[in-house]
mmCIF file of C-alpha atoms in Angstrom:
data_model
loop_
_atom_site.group_PDB
_atom_site.id
_atom_site.type_symbol
_atom_site.label_atom_id
_atom_site.label_comp_id
_atom_site.label_asym_id
_atom_site.label_seq_id
_atom_site.Cartn_x
_atom_site.Cartn_y
_atom_site.Cartn_z
ATOM 1 C CA PHE M 19 123.025 102.253 125.187
ATOM 2 C CA THR M 20 121.421 105.651 124.727
ATOM 3 C CA HIS M 21 122.437 106.694 128.221
ATOM 4 C CA ALA M 22 126.036 105.540 127.726
ATOM 5 C CA PHE M 23 126.553 106.994 124.222
ATOM 6 C CA GLY M 24 124.067 109.860 124.153
ATOM 7 C CA GLN M 25 122.252 108.553 121.100
ATOM 8 C CA THR M 26 120.350 105.548 119.885
ATOM 9 C CA PRO M 27 122.220 102.610 118.347
ATOM 10 C CA MET M 28 120.778 103.432 114.912
ATOM 11 C CA ASN M 29 121.842 107.082 115.116
ATOM 12 C CA LEU M 30 125.365 106.069 116.105
ATOM 13 C CA LEU M 31 125.545 103.558 113.260
ATOM 14 C CA ARG M 32 124.297 106.192 110.798
ATOM 15 C CA ALA M 33 126.932 108.675 111.998
ATOM 16 C CA VAL M 34 129.705 106.090 111.610
ATOM 17 C CA ARG M 35 128.503 105.241 108.090
ATOM 18 C CA LEU M 36 128.376 108.911 107.102
ATOM 19 C CA ARG M 37 131.873 109.580 108.477
ATOM 20 C CA HIS M 38 133.188 106.622 106.479
ATOM 21 C CA ALA M 39 131.405 107.929 103.374
ATOM 22 C CA ARG M 40 132.963 111.353 103.918
ATOM 23 C CA GLU M 41 136.404 109.760 104.014
ATOM 24 C CA LEU M 42 135.700 107.809 100.797
ATOM 25 C CA LEU M 43 134.478 110.955 99.060
ATOM 26 C CA VAL M 44 137.772 112.680 99.816
ATOM 27 C CA THR M 45 140.166 109.804 99.196
ATOM 28 C CA THR M 46 138.632 107.964 96.227
ATOM 29 C CA ASP M 47 136.890 108.603 92.936
ATOM 30 C CA ILE M 48 134.218 105.977 93.593
ATOM 31 C CA PRO M 49 130.823 107.230 92.374
ATOM 32 C CA VAL M 50 128.547 108.632 95.073
ATOM 33 C CA ALA M 51 125.874 105.968 94.502
ATOM 34 C CA GLN M 52 128.449 103.230 94.976
ATOM 35 C CA ILE M 53 129.778 104.854 98.147
ATOM 36 C CA ALA M 54 126.224 105.022 99.472
ATOM 37 C CA ARG M 55 125.798 101.282 98.946
ATOM 38 C CA GLN M 56 129.275 100.485 100.240
ATOM 39 C CA VAL M 57 128.637 102.181 103.572
ATOM 40 C CA GLY M 58 125.218 100.580 104.000
ATOM 41 C CA PHE M 59 122.576 102.847 102.464
ATOM 42 C CA LEU M 60 120.006 101.282 100.172
ATOM 43 C CA SER M 61 119.372 104.401 98.126
ATOM 44 C CA ARG M 62 121.529 107.271 96.966
ATOM 45 C CA SER M 63 118.754 109.760 97.686
ATOM 46 C CA ASN M 64 118.430 108.695 101.322
ATOM 47 C CA PHE M 65 122.209 108.780 101.682
ATOM 48 C CA SER M 66 122.401 112.258 100.145
ATOM 49 C CA ARG M 67 119.612 113.582 102.356
ATOM 50 C CA LEU M 68 121.250 112.283 105.539
ATOM 51 C CA PHE M 69 124.726 113.391 104.436
ATOM 52 C CA HIS M 70 123.378 116.900 103.834
ATOM 53 C CA LYS M 71 121.653 116.869 107.212
ATOM 54 C CA MET M 72 124.907 115.942 108.972
ATOM 55 C CA TYR M 73 127.387 118.061 106.980
ATOM 56 C CA SER M 74 125.172 120.852 105.552
ATOM 57 C CA VAL M 75 126.297 120.049 102.004
ATOM 58 C CA ASP M 76 125.421 117.325 99.519
ATOM 59 C CA PRO M 77 128.016 114.580 98.871
ATOM 60 C CA THR M 78 128.923 115.748 95.360
ATOM 61 C CA SER M 79 129.504 119.334 96.451
ATOM 62 C CA PHE M 80 131.467 118.105 99.460
ATOM 63 C CA ARG M 81 133.756 116.100 97.178
ATOM 64 C CA THR M 82 134.224 119.011 94.776
ATOM 65 C CA THR M 83 135.054 121.405 97.602
ATOM 66 C CA ALA M 84 137.492 118.920 99.145
ATOM 67 C CA PHE M 85 139.345 118.510 95.840
ATOM 68 C CA GLU M 86 139.470 122.275 95.333
ATOM 69 C CA ARG M 87 140.971 122.780 98.798
ATOM 70 C CA GLU M 88 143.504 120.035 98.165
ATOM 71 C CA SER M 89 144.703 121.593 94.893
ATOM 72 C CA GLN M 90 145.367 125.007 96.486
#
């Protein structure tokens, strides 16, 4: 698996979950904690830490920035 996809199964799953969360942050007003649970994270803090690691911004700031860009 790692050879074929360039990452471990868990890392790929985490990336897919975070991409789905990113989409939900932009397209819905679901609270961040609920999005975290919906995409498979047990805690909001772990979700936020991993989201920040992947996108260099926390989920709330990401959502705010996305809405600001959309309104321009």
